[in-house]
């Protein structure tokens, strides 16, 4: 027991240094700052979401992101019979794991608690926690989209393109007299 306590004491300064580096990384990233506003999402969770998702514009919808993370149920259907199974577990296992960890805290937040209680009563606690993870990832998608749109440069309009000397339609050549 004493040996293990010495190992923990020896590793603590290294852990503290890494924690400070992670906090500094999160303070410099507007996406991480925005994600930390979500219930259950802290510095490490926000940084992990940003690292795993990457450029949010590659996902056209929150549903596509949830499917990529493997948090959507499998669907088997034949004619009019539709059966929803377990989550697909396709995609990023790290994102799925961190979202389920964040859901452990978020399920007690007033935003998610009523839905969690009702689903836990009907389907069980594990399924309800996974559903909260999917809802939390959906909220994270919208937060990241908003930050992305704020950071994106404004689009040039046709009038500005014409004033700059470029053709308003990319397929047409400019005719000069």
PDB file of C-alpha atoms in Angstrom:
ATOM      1  CA  UNK A   1       0.000   0.000   0.000  1.00  0.00           C
ATOM      2  CA  UNK A   2       2.843   2.400   0.842  1.00  0.00           C
ATOM      3  CA  UNK A   3       4.489   1.673  -2.513  1.00  0.00           C
ATOM      4  CA  UNK A   4       1.304   2.526  -4.396  1.00  0.00           C
ATOM      5  CA  UNK A   5       0.903   5.766  -2.446  1.00  0.00           C
ATOM      6  CA  UNK A   6       4.483   6.709  -3.365  1.00  0.00           C
ATOM      7  CA  UNK A   7       3.734   6.053  -7.031  1.00  0.00           C
ATOM      8  CA  UNK A   8       0.658   8.276  -6.834  1.00  0.00           C
ATOM      9  CA  UNK A   9       2.689  11.014  -5.120  1.00  0.00           C
ATOM     10  CA  UNK A  10       5.394  10.760  -7.800  1.00  0.00           C
ATOM     11  CA  UNK A  11       2.865  11.038 -10.641  1.00  0.00           C
ATOM     12  CA  UNK A  12       0.891  13.936  -9.144  1.00  0.00           C
ATOM     13  CA  UNK A  13       3.223  16.745 -10.385  1.00  0.00           C
ATOM     14  CA  UNK A  14       3.078  15.324 -13.926  1.00  0.00           C
ATOM     15  CA  UNK A  15      -0.724  15.120 -13.763  1.00  0.00           C
ATOM     16  CA  UNK A  16      -0.914  18.711 -12.486  1.00  0.00           C
ATOM     17  CA  UNK A  17       1.290  19.918 -15.358  1.00  0.00           C
ATOM     18  CA  UNK A  18      -0.906  18.158 -17.914  1.00  0.00           C
ATOM     19  CA  UNK A  19      -4.055  19.591 -16.316  1.00  0.00           C
ATOM     20  CA  UNK A  20      -2.623  23.114 -16.626  1.00  0.00           C
ATOM     21  CA  UNK A  21      -1.733  22.507 -20.285  1.00  0.00           C
ATOM     22  CA  UNK A  22      -5.236  21.217 -21.034  1.00  0.00           C
ATOM     23  CA  UNK A  23      -6.815  24.218 -19.306  1.00  0.00           C
ATOM     24  CA  UNK A  24      -4.604  26.592 -21.322  1.00  0.00           C
ATOM     25  CA  UNK A  25      -5.521  24.784 -24.553  1.00  0.00           C
ATOM     26  CA  UNK A  26      -9.237  25.040 -23.736  1.00  0.00           C
ATOM     27  CA  UNK A  27      -9.027  28.752 -22.853  1.00  0.00           C
ATOM     28  CA  UNK A  28      -7.588  29.525 -26.283  1.00  0.00           C
ATOM     29  CA  UNK A  29     -10.256  27.663 -28.264  1.00  0.00           C
ATOM     30  CA  UNK A  30     -13.691  29.313 -28.658  1.00  0.00           C
ATOM     31  CA  UNK A  31     -15.257  25.928 -29.480  1.00  0.00           C
ATOM     32  CA  UNK A  32     -14.141  24.495 -26.141  1.00  0.00           C
ATOM     33  CA  UNK A  33     -15.354  27.547 -24.252  1.00  0.00           C
ATOM     34  CA  UNK A  34     -18.787  27.267 -25.890  1.00  0.00           C
ATOM     35  CA  UNK A  35     -19.022  23.510 -25.248  1.00  0.00           C
ATOM     36  CA  UNK A  36     -18.205  23.948 -21.554  1.00  0.00           C
ATOM     37  CA  UNK A  37     -21.546  25.741 -21.188  1.00  0.00           C
ATOM     38  CA  UNK A  38     -23.364  22.430 -21.777  1.00  0.00           C
ATOM     39  CA  UNK A  39     -24.298  20.398 -18.710  1.00  0.00           C
ATOM     40  CA  UNK A  40     -21.844  17.599 -17.976  1.00  0.00           C
ATOM     41  CA  UNK A  41     -19.171  19.004 -20.306  1.00  0.00           C
ATOM     42  CA  UNK A  42     -15.913  20.102 -18.729  1.00  0.00           C
ATOM     43  CA  UNK A  43     -12.542  21.058 -20.131  1.00  0.00           C
ATOM     44  CA  UNK A  44     -11.387  17.544 -20.983  1.00  0.00           C
ATOM     45  CA  UNK A  45     -14.738  16.577 -22.490  1.00  0.00           C
ATOM     46  CA  UNK A  46     -14.880  19.745 -24.607  1.00  0.00           C
ATOM     47  CA  UNK A  47     -11.350  19.246 -25.908  1.00  0.00           C
ATOM     48  CA  UNK A  48     -12.065  15.616 -26.708  1.00  0.00           C
ATOM     49  CA  UNK A  49     -15.250  16.507 -28.611  1.00  0.00           C
ATOM     50  CA  UNK A  50     -13.373  19.145 -30.612  1.00  0.00           C
ATOM     51  CA  UNK A  51     -10.520  16.723 -31.357  1.00  0.00           C
ATOM     52  CA  UNK A  52     -12.779  13.853 -32.414  1.00  0.00           C
ATOM     53  CA  UNK A  53     -15.306  15.851 -34.429  1.00  0.00           C
ATOM     54  CA  UNK A  54     -12.791  18.106 -36.146  1.00  0.00           C
ATOM     55  CA  UNK A  55     -14.399  20.414 -38.690  1.00  0.00           C
ATOM     56  CA  UNK A  56     -18.112  20.488 -37.877  1.00  0.00           C
ATOM     57  CA  UNK A  57     -19.019  21.555 -41.428  1.00  0.00           C
ATOM     58  CA  UNK A  58     -18.386  18.002 -42.655  1.00  0.00           C
ATOM     59  CA  UNK A  59     -21.592  16.893 -40.900  1.00  0.00           C
ATOM     60  CA  UNK A  60     -24.743  18.214 -42.592  1.00  0.00           C
ATOM     61  CA  UNK A  61     -26.934  17.513 -39.556  1.00  0.00           C
ATOM     62  CA  UNK A  62     -26.836  16.557 -35.901  1.00  0.00           C
ATOM     63  CA  UNK A  63     -28.329  13.192 -36.817  1.00  0.00           C
ATOM     64  CA  UNK A  64     -25.375  12.457 -39.103  1.00  0.00           C
ATOM     65  CA  UNK A  65     -22.943  13.326 -36.303  1.00  0.00           C
ATOM     66  CA  UNK A  66     -24.787  11.065 -33.856  1.00  0.00           C
ATOM     67  CA  UNK A  67     -24.739   8.249 -36.400  1.00  0.00           C
ATOM     68  CA  UNK A  68     -21.016   8.795 -36.996  1.00  0.00           C
ATOM     69  CA  UNK A  69     -20.430   8.602 -33.247  1.00  0.00           C
ATOM     70  CA  UNK A  70     -22.381   5.323 -33.099  1.00  0.00           C
ATOM     71  CA  UNK A  71     -25.070   6.685 -30.762  1.00  0.00           C
ATOM     72  CA  UNK A  72     -28.037   5.901 -33.004  1.00  0.00           C
ATOM     73  CA  UNK A  73     -30.001   2.648 -32.801  1.00  0.00           C
ATOM     74  CA  UNK A  74     -29.786   0.038 -35.501  1.00  0.00           C
ATOM     75  CA  UNK A  75     -32.981  -0.345 -37.507  1.00  0.00           C
ATOM     76  CA  UNK A  76     -34.243  -3.585 -39.011  1.00  0.00           C
ATOM     77  CA  UNK A  77     -37.400  -3.433 -41.039  1.00  0.00           C
ATOM     78  CA  UNK A  78     -39.469  -5.632 -43.257  1.00  0.00           C
ATOM     79  CA  UNK A  79     -42.653  -4.312 -44.851  1.00  0.00           C
ATOM     80  CA  UNK A  80     -44.433  -2.453 -42.036  1.00  0.00           C
ATOM     81  CA  UNK A  81     -42.517  -4.041 -39.165  1.00  0.00           C
ATOM     82  CA  UNK A  82     -39.735  -1.826 -37.831  1.00  0.00           C
ATOM     83  CA  UNK A  83     -37.441  -2.946 -35.033  1.00  0.00           C
ATOM     84  CA  UNK A  84     -34.950  -0.691 -33.335  1.00  0.00           C
ATOM     85  CA  UNK A  85     -32.005  -2.478 -31.785  1.00  0.00           C
ATOM     86  CA  UNK A  86     -28.920  -1.562 -29.811  1.00  0.00           C
ATOM     87  CA  UNK A  87     -26.758   1.408 -30.748  1.00  0.00           C
ATOM     88  CA  UNK A  88     -24.720   0.826 -33.877  1.00  0.00           C
ATOM     89  CA  UNK A  89     -21.290   1.459 -32.273  1.00  0.00           C
ATOM     90  CA  UNK A  90     -20.004   2.502 -35.694  1.00  0.00           C
ATOM     91  CA  UNK A  91     -17.640   5.436 -35.830  1.00  0.00           C
ATOM     92  CA  UNK A  92     -15.589   7.038 -33.108  1.00  0.00           C
ATOM     93  CA  UNK A  93     -15.415   4.969 -29.909  1.00  0.00           C
ATOM     94  CA  UNK A  94     -13.698   7.844 -28.077  1.00  0.00           C
ATOM     95  CA  UNK A  95     -16.482  10.305 -28.856  1.00  0.00           C
ATOM     96  CA  UNK A  96     -19.123   7.755 -27.891  1.00  0.00           C
ATOM     97  CA  UNK A  97     -17.317   7.041 -24.616  1.00  0.00           C
ATOM     98  CA  UNK A  98     -16.821  10.695 -23.638  1.00  0.00           C
ATOM     99  CA  UNK A  99     -20.441  11.548 -24.458  1.00  0.00           C
ATOM    100  CA  UNK A 100     -21.681   8.688 -22.267  1.00  0.00           C
ATOM    101  CA  UNK A 101     -19.403   9.924 -19.468  1.00  0.00           C
ATOM    102  CA  UNK A 102     -20.764  13.461 -19.850  1.00  0.00           C
ATOM    103  CA  UNK A 103     -24.310  12.056 -19.843  1.00  0.00           C
ATOM    104  CA  UNK A 104     -23.693  10.598 -16.372  1.00  0.00           C
ATOM    105  CA  UNK A 105     -23.649  14.157 -15.030  1.00  0.00           C
ATOM    106  CA  UNK A 106     -26.024  15.741 -17.544  1.00  0.00           C
ATOM    107  CA  UNK A 107     -28.850  13.340 -16.708  1.00  0.00           C
ATOM    108  CA  UNK A 108     -29.225  15.083 -13.329  1.00  0.00           C
ATOM    109  CA  UNK A 109     -29.436  18.560 -14.898  1.00  0.00           C
ATOM    110  CA  UNK A 110     -32.944  20.082 -15.059  1.00  0.00           C
ATOM    111  CA  UNK A 111     -32.652  20.242 -18.857  1.00  0.00           C
ATOM    112  CA  UNK A 112     -32.380  16.449 -19.174  1.00  0.00           C
ATOM    113  CA  UNK A 113     -33.669  15.021 -15.858  1.00  0.00           C
ATOM    114  CA  UNK A 114     -37.395  14.683 -16.718  1.00  0.00           C
ATOM    115  CA  UNK A 115     -36.686  12.888 -19.998  1.00  0.00           C
ATOM    116  CA  UNK A 116     -34.103  10.679 -18.343  1.00  0.00           C
ATOM    117  CA  UNK A 117     -36.444   9.668 -15.499  1.00  0.00           C
ATOM    118  CA  UNK A 118     -39.255   8.792 -17.863  1.00  0.00           C
ATOM    119  CA  UNK A 119     -37.037   6.786 -20.219  1.00  0.00           C
ATOM    120  CA  UNK A 120     -35.226   5.045 -17.352  1.00  0.00           C
ATOM    121  CA  UNK A 121     -38.578   3.929 -16.014  1.00  0.00           C
ATOM    122  CA  UNK A 122     -39.687   2.576 -19.409  1.00  0.00           C
ATOM    123  CA  UNK A 123     -36.455   1.228 -20.940  1.00  0.00           C
ATOM    124  CA  UNK A 124     -33.829   1.053 -18.199  1.00  0.00           C
ATOM    125  CA  UNK A 125     -31.044   3.269 -16.902  1.00  0.00           C
ATOM    126  CA  UNK A 126     -28.368   2.288 -19.427  1.00  0.00           C
ATOM    127  CA  UNK A 127     -30.557   2.966 -22.450  1.00  0.00           C
ATOM    128  CA  UNK A 128     -31.718   6.249 -20.919  1.00  0.00           C
ATOM    129  CA  UNK A 129     -28.118   7.349 -20.293  1.00  0.00           C
ATOM    130  CA  UNK A 130     -27.209   6.561 -23.905  1.00  0.00           C
ATOM    131  CA  UNK A 131     -30.223   8.582 -25.078  1.00  0.00           C
ATOM    132  CA  UNK A 132     -29.038  11.529 -22.979  1.00  0.00           C
ATOM    133  CA  UNK A 133     -25.564  11.152 -24.536  1.00  0.00           C
ATOM    134  CA  UNK A 134     -27.148  11.385 -27.992  1.00  0.00           C
ATOM    135  CA  UNK A 135     -29.179  14.465 -26.988  1.00  0.00           C
ATOM    136  CA  UNK A 136     -26.069  16.054 -25.498  1.00  0.00           C
ATOM    137  CA  UNK A 137     -24.136  15.401 -28.715  1.00  0.00           C
ATOM    138  CA  UNK A 138     -26.981  16.992 -30.675  1.00  0.00           C
ATOM    139  CA  UNK A 139     -26.711  20.108 -28.518  1.00  0.00           C
ATOM    140  CA  UNK A 140     -22.932  20.063 -28.945  1.00  0.00           C
ATOM    141  CA  UNK A 141     -23.419  19.934 -32.727  1.00  0.00           C
ATOM    142  CA  UNK A 142     -25.571  23.056 -32.673  1.00  0.00           C
ATOM    143  CA  UNK A 143     -23.113  24.880 -30.398  1.00  0.00           C
ATOM    144  CA  UNK A 144     -20.207  23.983 -32.684  1.00  0.00           C
ATOM    145  CA  UNK A 145     -22.193  25.041 -35.766  1.00  0.00           C
ATOM    146  CA  UNK A 146     -22.928  28.417 -34.186  1.00  0.00           C
ATOM    147  CA  UNK A 147     -19.256  28.980 -33.296  1.00  0.00           C
ATOM    148  CA  UNK A 148     -18.244  27.877 -36.812  1.00  0.00           C
ATOM    149  CA  UNK A 149     -20.650  30.351 -38.412  1.00  0.00           C
ATOM    150  CA  UNK A 150     -19.385  33.186 -36.208  1.00  0.00           C
ATOM    151  CA  UNK A 151     -15.787  32.447 -37.188  1.00  0.00           C
ATOM    152  CA  UNK A 152     -16.459  32.015 -40.923  1.00  0.00           C
ATOM    153  CA  UNK A 153     -15.674  35.027 -43.083  1.00  0.00           C
ATOM    154  CA  UNK A 154     -18.735  36.649 -44.668  1.00  0.00           C
ATOM    155  CA  UNK A 155     -19.556  35.444 -48.180  1.00  0.00           C
ATOM    156  CA  UNK A 156     -18.855  37.808 -51.012  1.00  0.00           C
ATOM    157  CA  UNK A 157     -21.976  38.849 -52.853  1.00  0.00           C
ATOM    158  CA  UNK A 158     -22.382  39.084 -56.613  1.00  0.00           C
ATOM    159  CA  UNK A 159     -22.131  42.892 -56.453  1.00  0.00           C
ATOM    160  CA  UNK A 160     -18.771  42.739 -54.676  1.00  0.00           C
ATOM    161  CA  UNK A 161     -17.511  40.153 -57.154  1.00  0.00           C
ATOM    162  CA  UNK A 162     -18.562  42.353 -60.106  1.00  0.00           C
ATOM    163  CA  UNK A 163     -16.889  45.375 -58.512  1.00  0.00           C
ATOM    164  CA  UNK A 164     -13.733  43.316 -57.996  1.00  0.00           C
ATOM    165  CA  UNK A 165     -13.696  42.473 -61.718  1.00  0.00           C
ATOM    166  CA  UNK A 166     -14.765  38.836 -61.569  1.00  0.00           C
ATOM    167  CA  UNK A 167     -17.642  37.347 -63.486  1.00  0.00           C
ATOM    168  CA  UNK A 168     -20.858  36.993 -61.467  1.00  0.00           C
ATOM    169  CA  UNK A 169     -21.379  33.457 -62.793  1.00  0.00           C
ATOM    170  CA  UNK A 170     -18.422  31.092 -62.540  1.00  0.00           C
ATOM    171  CA  UNK A 171     -19.344  29.203 -65.738  1.00  0.00           C
ATOM    172  CA  UNK A 172     -19.537  32.287 -67.984  1.00  0.00           C
ATOM    173  CA  UNK A 173     -16.593  34.109 -69.468  1.00  0.00           C
ATOM    174  CA  UNK A 174     -16.388  37.872 -69.227  1.00  0.00           C
ATOM    175  CA  UNK A 175     -16.681  39.617 -72.572  1.00  0.00           C
ATOM    176  CA  UNK A 176     -14.791  42.859 -72.969  1.00  0.00           C
ATOM    177  CA  UNK A 177     -15.353  45.291 -75.823  1.00  0.00           C
TER     178      UNK A 177
END
